[in-house]
PDB file of C-alpha atoms in Angstrom:
ATOM      1  CA  UNK A 245      -9.825  -6.258   2.244  1.00  0.00           C
ATOM      2  CA  UNK A 246      -7.684  -6.109   5.332  1.00  0.00           C
ATOM      3  CA  UNK A 247      -6.139  -2.857   6.473  1.00  0.00           C
ATOM      4  CA  UNK A 248      -2.790  -4.679   6.707  1.00  0.00           C
ATOM      5  CA  UNK A 249      -2.756  -5.402   2.969  1.00  0.00           C
ATOM      6  CA  UNK A 250      -3.622  -1.800   2.165  1.00  0.00           C
ATOM      7  CA  UNK A 251      -0.848  -0.580   4.428  1.00  0.00           C
ATOM      8  CA  UNK A 252       1.626  -2.716   2.457  1.00  0.00           C
ATOM      9  CA  UNK A 253       1.341  -0.226  -0.399  1.00  0.00           C
ATOM     10  CA  UNK A 254       1.598   2.754   1.938  1.00  0.00           C
ATOM     11  CA  UNK A 255       3.910   1.378   4.631  1.00  0.00           C
ATOM     12  CA  UNK A 256       6.753   3.778   3.766  1.00  0.00           C
ATOM     13  CA  UNK A 257       4.561   6.801   4.541  1.00  0.00           C
ATOM     14  CA  UNK A 258       3.878   8.409   7.906  1.00  0.00           C
ATOM     15  CA  UNK A 259       0.929   7.147   9.989  1.00  0.00           C
ATOM     16  CA  UNK A 260      -0.835  10.478   9.390  1.00  0.00           C
ATOM     17  CA  UNK A 261      -0.595  10.104   5.606  1.00  0.00           C
ATOM     18  CA  UNK A 262      -1.728   6.484   5.852  1.00  0.00           C
ATOM     19  CA  UNK A 263      -4.792   7.518   7.852  1.00  0.00           C
ATOM     20  CA  UNK A 264      -5.687  10.207   5.297  1.00  0.00           C
ATOM     21  CA  UNK A 265      -5.408   7.667   2.478  1.00  0.00           C
ATOM     22  CA  UNK A 266      -7.520   5.159   4.391  1.00  0.00           C
ATOM     23  CA  UNK A 267     -10.160   7.834   5.013  1.00  0.00           C
ATOM     24  CA  UNK A 268     -10.363   8.460   1.242  1.00  0.00           C
ATOM     25  CA  UNK A 269     -10.746   4.729   0.676  1.00  0.00           C
ATOM     26  CA  UNK A 270     -13.238   4.168   3.494  1.00  0.00           C
ATOM     27  CA  UNK A 271     -15.429   7.011   2.216  1.00  0.00           C
ATOM     28  CA  UNK A 272     -15.160   5.668  -1.348  1.00  0.00           C
ATOM     29  CA  UNK A 273     -13.676   8.972  -2.548  1.00  0.00           C
ATOM     30  CA  UNK A 274     -10.318   7.704  -3.789  1.00  0.00           C
ATOM     31  CA  UNK A 275     -11.625   6.747  -7.227  1.00  0.00           C
ATOM     32  CA  UNK A 276     -13.242  10.092  -7.952  1.00  0.00           C
ATOM     33  CA  UNK A 277     -10.165  11.955  -6.702  1.00  0.00           C
ATOM     34  CA  UNK A 278      -7.801   9.874  -8.857  1.00  0.00           C
ATOM     35  CA  UNK A 279      -9.983  10.057 -11.981  1.00  0.00           C
ATOM     36  CA  UNK A 280     -10.312  13.827 -11.664  1.00  0.00           C
ATOM     37  CA  UNK A 281      -6.550  14.186 -11.336  1.00  0.00           C
ATOM     38  CA  UNK A 282      -5.700  11.593 -14.019  1.00  0.00           C
ATOM     39  CA  UNK A 283      -8.641  11.349 -16.444  1.00  0.00           C
ATOM     40  CA  UNK A 284      -7.066   9.481 -19.379  1.00  0.00           C
ATOM     41  CA  UNK A 285      -5.309   6.146 -19.898  1.00  0.00           C
ATOM     42  CA  UNK A 286      -2.054   6.141 -21.864  1.00  0.00           C
ATOM     43  CA  UNK A 287      -1.948   4.726 -25.403  1.00  0.00           C
ATOM     44  CA  UNK A 288       1.307   2.751 -25.002  1.00  0.00           C
ATOM     45  CA  UNK A 289      -0.203  -0.712 -25.168  1.00  0.00           C
ATOM     46  CA  UNK A 290       2.299  -2.375 -27.518  1.00  0.00           C
ATOM     47  CA  UNK A 291       5.723  -3.355 -26.289  1.00  0.00           C
ATOM     48  CA  UNK A 292       7.332  -1.457 -29.184  1.00  0.00           C
ATOM     49  CA  UNK A 293       5.557   1.738 -28.120  1.00  0.00           C
ATOM     50  CA  UNK A 294       6.626   1.112 -24.503  1.00  0.00           C
ATOM     51  CA  UNK A 295      10.247   0.578 -25.564  1.00  0.00           C
ATOM     52  CA  UNK A 296      10.242   3.744 -27.704  1.00  0.00           C
ATOM     53  CA  UNK A 297       8.753   5.751 -24.833  1.00  0.00           C
ATOM     54  CA  UNK A 298      11.357   4.470 -22.355  1.00  0.00           C
ATOM     55  CA  UNK A 299      14.132   5.093 -24.867  1.00  0.00           C
ATOM     56  CA  UNK A 300      12.958   8.690 -25.375  1.00  0.00           C
ATOM     57  CA  UNK A 301      13.099   9.329 -21.607  1.00  0.00           C
ATOM     58  CA  UNK A 302      16.536   7.720 -21.410  1.00  0.00           C
ATOM     59  CA  UNK A 303      17.837   9.754 -24.358  1.00  0.00           C
ATOM     60  CA  UNK A 304      16.549  12.982 -22.859  1.00  0.00           C
ATOM     61  CA  UNK A 305      18.056  12.525 -19.392  1.00  0.00           C
ATOM     62  CA  UNK A 306      20.573   9.673 -19.455  1.00  0.00           C
ATOM     63  CA  UNK A 307      22.065   9.591 -22.946  1.00  0.00           C
ATOM     64  CA  UNK A 308      25.470   8.333 -21.760  1.00  0.00           C
ATOM     65  CA  UNK A 309      24.082   5.482 -19.646  1.00  0.00           C
ATOM     66  CA  UNK A 310      24.284   1.896 -20.780  1.00  0.00           C
ATOM     67  CA  UNK A 311      21.714   1.013 -23.443  1.00  0.00           C
ATOM     68  CA  UNK A 312      18.484  -0.808 -22.720  1.00  0.00           C
ATOM     69  CA  UNK A 313      17.823  -3.838 -24.870  1.00  0.00           C
ATOM     70  CA  UNK A 314      14.242  -4.611 -23.922  1.00  0.00           C
ATOM     71  CA  UNK A 315      11.260  -2.940 -22.266  1.00  0.00           C
ATOM     72  CA  UNK A 316       8.207  -5.179 -21.923  1.00  0.00           C
ATOM     73  CA  UNK A 317       4.974  -5.649 -20.045  1.00  0.00           C
ATOM     74  CA  UNK A 318       5.216  -8.753 -17.885  1.00  0.00           C
ATOM     75  CA  UNK A 319       2.228 -10.796 -16.642  1.00  0.00           C
ATOM     76  CA  UNK A 320       4.368 -12.563 -14.054  1.00  0.00           C
ATOM     77  CA  UNK A 321       5.363  -9.582 -11.912  1.00  0.00           C
ATOM     78  CA  UNK A 322       3.615  -9.691  -8.544  1.00  0.00           C
ATOM     79  CA  UNK A 323       3.113  -6.134  -7.361  1.00  0.00           C
ATOM     80  CA  UNK A 324       3.943  -6.488  -3.665  1.00  0.00           C
ATOM     81  CA  UNK A 325       6.943  -8.809  -4.016  1.00  0.00           C
ATOM     82  CA  UNK A 326       8.529  -7.224  -7.048  1.00  0.00           C
ATOM     83  CA  UNK A 327       7.327  -3.652  -6.707  1.00  0.00           C
ATOM     84  CA  UNK A 328       5.926  -2.093  -9.875  1.00  0.00           C
ATOM     85  CA  UNK A 329       8.562  -3.098 -12.381  1.00  0.00           C
ATOM     86  CA  UNK A 330      11.931  -4.794 -12.601  1.00  0.00           C
ATOM     87  CA  UNK A 331      15.281  -3.776 -13.970  1.00  0.00           C
ATOM     88  CA  UNK A 332      17.469  -6.746 -14.798  1.00  0.00           C
ATOM     89  CA  UNK A 333      21.059  -6.900 -15.897  1.00  0.00           C
ATOM     90  CA  UNK A 334      21.668 -10.035 -17.940  1.00  0.00           C
ATOM     91  CA  UNK A 335      25.204 -11.249 -18.677  1.00  0.00           C
ATOM     92  CA  UNK A 336      25.846 -14.001 -21.196  1.00  0.00           C
ATOM     93  CA  UNK A 337      29.006 -15.557 -22.533  1.00  0.00           C
ATOM     94  CA  UNK A 338      29.021 -15.578 -26.323  1.00  0.00           C
ATOM     95  CA  UNK A 339      32.189 -17.200 -27.586  1.00  0.00           C
ATOM     96  CA  UNK A 340      35.145 -15.387 -26.014  1.00  0.00           C
ATOM     97  CA  UNK A 341      33.079 -12.288 -25.172  1.00  0.00           C
ATOM     98  CA  UNK A 342      30.850 -11.417 -22.272  1.00  0.00           C
ATOM     99  CA  UNK A 343      27.686  -9.672 -23.475  1.00  0.00           C
ATOM    100  CA  UNK A 344      25.480  -7.771 -21.073  1.00  0.00           C
ATOM    101  CA  UNK A 345      21.982  -6.387 -21.548  1.00  0.00           C
ATOM    102  CA  UNK A 346      19.699  -4.204 -19.476  1.00  0.00           C
ATOM    103  CA  UNK A 347      16.037  -5.155 -19.511  1.00  0.00           C
ATOM    104  CA  UNK A 348      13.045  -3.404 -17.962  1.00  0.00           C
ATOM    105  CA  UNK A 349       9.869  -5.315 -17.177  1.00  0.00           C
ATOM    106  CA  UNK A 350       6.694  -3.474 -16.188  1.00  0.00           C
ATOM    107  CA  UNK A 351       3.726  -5.215 -14.584  1.00  0.00           C
ATOM    108  CA  UNK A 352       1.001  -5.804 -17.187  1.00  0.00           C
ATOM    109  CA  UNK A 353      -1.600  -4.097 -15.052  1.00  0.00           C
ATOM    110  CA  UNK A 354       0.043  -0.797 -16.030  1.00  0.00           C
ATOM    111  CA  UNK A 355      -1.236  -1.151 -19.603  1.00  0.00           C
ATOM    112  CA  UNK A 356      -4.422   0.530 -18.337  1.00  0.00           C
ATOM    113  CA  UNK A 357      -3.255   3.470 -16.236  1.00  0.00           C
ATOM    114  CA  UNK A 358      -2.675   7.156 -16.892  1.00  0.00           C
ATOM    115  CA  UNK A 359       0.587   8.066 -18.618  1.00  0.00           C
ATOM    116  CA  UNK A 360       2.103   9.866 -15.581  1.00  0.00           C
ATOM    117  CA  UNK A 361       1.975   6.589 -13.597  1.00  0.00           C
ATOM    118  CA  UNK A 362       3.703   4.652 -16.358  1.00  0.00           C
ATOM    119  CA  UNK A 363       6.296   7.407 -16.740  1.00  0.00           C
ATOM    120  CA  UNK A 364       7.043   7.329 -13.009  1.00  0.00           C
ATOM    121  CA  UNK A 365       7.632   3.569 -13.116  1.00  0.00           C
ATOM    122  CA  UNK A 366       9.891   3.847 -16.158  1.00  0.00           C
ATOM    123  CA  UNK A 367      11.842   6.706 -14.579  1.00  0.00           C
ATOM    124  CA  UNK A 368      12.341   4.538 -11.490  1.00  0.00           C
ATOM    125  CA  UNK A 369      13.616   1.586 -13.512  1.00  0.00           C
ATOM    126  CA  UNK A 370      15.797   3.766 -15.751  1.00  0.00           C
ATOM    127  CA  UNK A 371      17.400   5.347 -12.675  1.00  0.00           C
ATOM    128  CA  UNK A 372      18.660   1.876 -11.778  1.00  0.00           C
ATOM    129  CA  UNK A 373      20.932   2.035 -14.834  1.00  0.00           C
ATOM    130  CA  UNK A 374      23.092   4.481 -12.855  1.00  0.00           C
ATOM    131  CA  UNK A 375      22.107   3.938  -9.234  1.00  0.00           C
ATOM    132  CA  UNK A 376      21.566   0.368  -8.054  1.00  0.00           C
ATOM    133  CA  UNK A 377      20.411   1.191  -4.506  1.00  0.00           C
ATOM    134  CA  UNK A 378      17.373   3.189  -3.401  1.00  0.00           C
ATOM    135  CA  UNK A 379      19.469   5.899  -1.797  1.00  0.00           C
ATOM    136  CA  UNK A 380      19.560   9.691  -1.903  1.00  0.00           C
ATOM    137  CA  UNK A 381      21.385   9.769  -5.262  1.00  0.00           C
ATOM    138  CA  UNK A 382      18.811   7.401  -6.752  1.00  0.00           C
ATOM    139  CA  UNK A 383      15.822   9.550  -5.743  1.00  0.00           C
ATOM    140  CA  UNK A 384      17.633  12.712  -6.806  1.00  0.00           C
ATOM    141  CA  UNK A 385      18.023  11.206 -10.276  1.00  0.00           C
ATOM    142  CA  UNK A 386      14.332  10.163 -10.313  1.00  0.00           C
ATOM    143  CA  UNK A 387      13.282  13.714  -9.421  1.00  0.00           C
ATOM    144  CA  UNK A 388      15.608  15.125 -12.086  1.00  0.00           C
ATOM    145  CA  UNK A 389      13.850  13.028 -14.735  1.00  0.00           C
ATOM    146  CA  UNK A 390      10.354  13.483 -13.254  1.00  0.00           C
ATOM    147  CA  UNK A 391       9.971  16.490 -10.916  1.00  0.00           C
ATOM    148  CA  UNK A 392       6.644  15.137  -9.554  1.00  0.00           C
ATOM    149  CA  UNK A 393       8.151  11.701  -8.923  1.00  0.00           C
ATOM    150  CA  UNK A 394       7.234  11.447  -5.222  1.00  0.00           C
ATOM    151  CA  UNK A 395       3.653  12.660  -5.709  1.00  0.00           C
ATOM    152  CA  UNK A 396       3.149  10.283  -8.621  1.00  0.00           C
ATOM    153  CA  UNK A 397       4.500   7.384  -6.593  1.00  0.00           C
ATOM    154  CA  UNK A 398       2.084   8.159  -3.762  1.00  0.00           C
ATOM    155  CA  UNK A 399      -0.869   8.555  -6.141  1.00  0.00           C
ATOM    156  CA  UNK A 400      -0.011   5.265  -7.823  1.00  0.00           C
ATOM    157  CA  UNK A 401       0.170   3.509  -4.468  1.00  0.00           C
ATOM    158  CA  UNK A 402      -3.205   5.000  -3.550  1.00  0.00           C
ATOM    159  CA  UNK A 403      -4.565   3.673  -6.845  1.00  0.00           C
ATOM    160  CA  UNK A 404      -3.237   0.196  -6.011  1.00  0.00           C
ATOM    161  CA  UNK A 405      -5.078   0.371  -2.678  1.00  0.00           C
ATOM    162  CA  UNK A 406      -8.235   1.487  -4.478  1.00  0.00           C
ATOM    163  CA  UNK A 407      -7.831  -1.269  -7.067  1.00  0.00           C
ATOM    164  CA  UNK A 408      -7.549  -3.957  -4.395  1.00  0.00           C
ATOM    165  CA  UNK A 409     -10.660  -2.710  -2.660  1.00  0.00           C
ATOM    166  CA  UNK A 410     -12.895  -1.624  -5.554  1.00  0.00           C
ATOM    167  CA  UNK A 411     -11.330  -2.818  -8.823  1.00  0.00           C
ATOM    168  CA  UNK A 412      -9.809  -1.009 -11.788  1.00  0.00           C
ATOM    169  CA  UNK A 413     -10.614   2.655 -12.411  1.00  0.00           C
ATOM    170  CA  UNK A 414      -9.617   3.080 -16.019  1.00  0.00           C
ATOM    171  CA  UNK A 415     -10.788   1.021 -18.955  1.00  0.00           C
ATOM    172  CA  UNK A 416      -9.317   1.035 -22.450  1.00  0.00           C
ATOM    173  CA  UNK A 417     -11.628   3.791 -23.665  1.00  0.00           C
ATOM    174  CA  UNK A 418     -10.360   7.368 -23.557  1.00  0.00           C
ATOM    175  CA  UNK A 419     -13.639   9.063 -22.671  1.00  0.00           C
TER     176      UNK A 419
END
């Protein structure tokens, strides 16, 4: 695995942070660290459960935002090109009316991760209902919904580095 590919996941972080993450990976300590911090995989494997979970977060923090029509796991999302999930706004003409729907698609690899990682991704995509750009207001909203948002994002990116180098950490069992 090339260092360049690993740095793709961590490229937004300072060189010092990148070096610390690479040291964890090079010493094969990233997996143990992540599993100690996040020991269990979430149970939200069905798309209905995922939708209900996302809807509960939305109702708690963004009740007045536009509704979401669909939340699904998607096998076609490529992690580097399309980040971790996608928020799409679909407009369709139906007769004389214009109907719009908000859909959230989460990469299928997140069926087997700890719940805090999935929550962070959903919070990110839900924040796009109000804030389209990744600006200060967007991240403020993410942190409002998930106070540990930035740490979870870093830990998830470290996991993606670990996964590329060593494979998955969490299976379906909840040891």
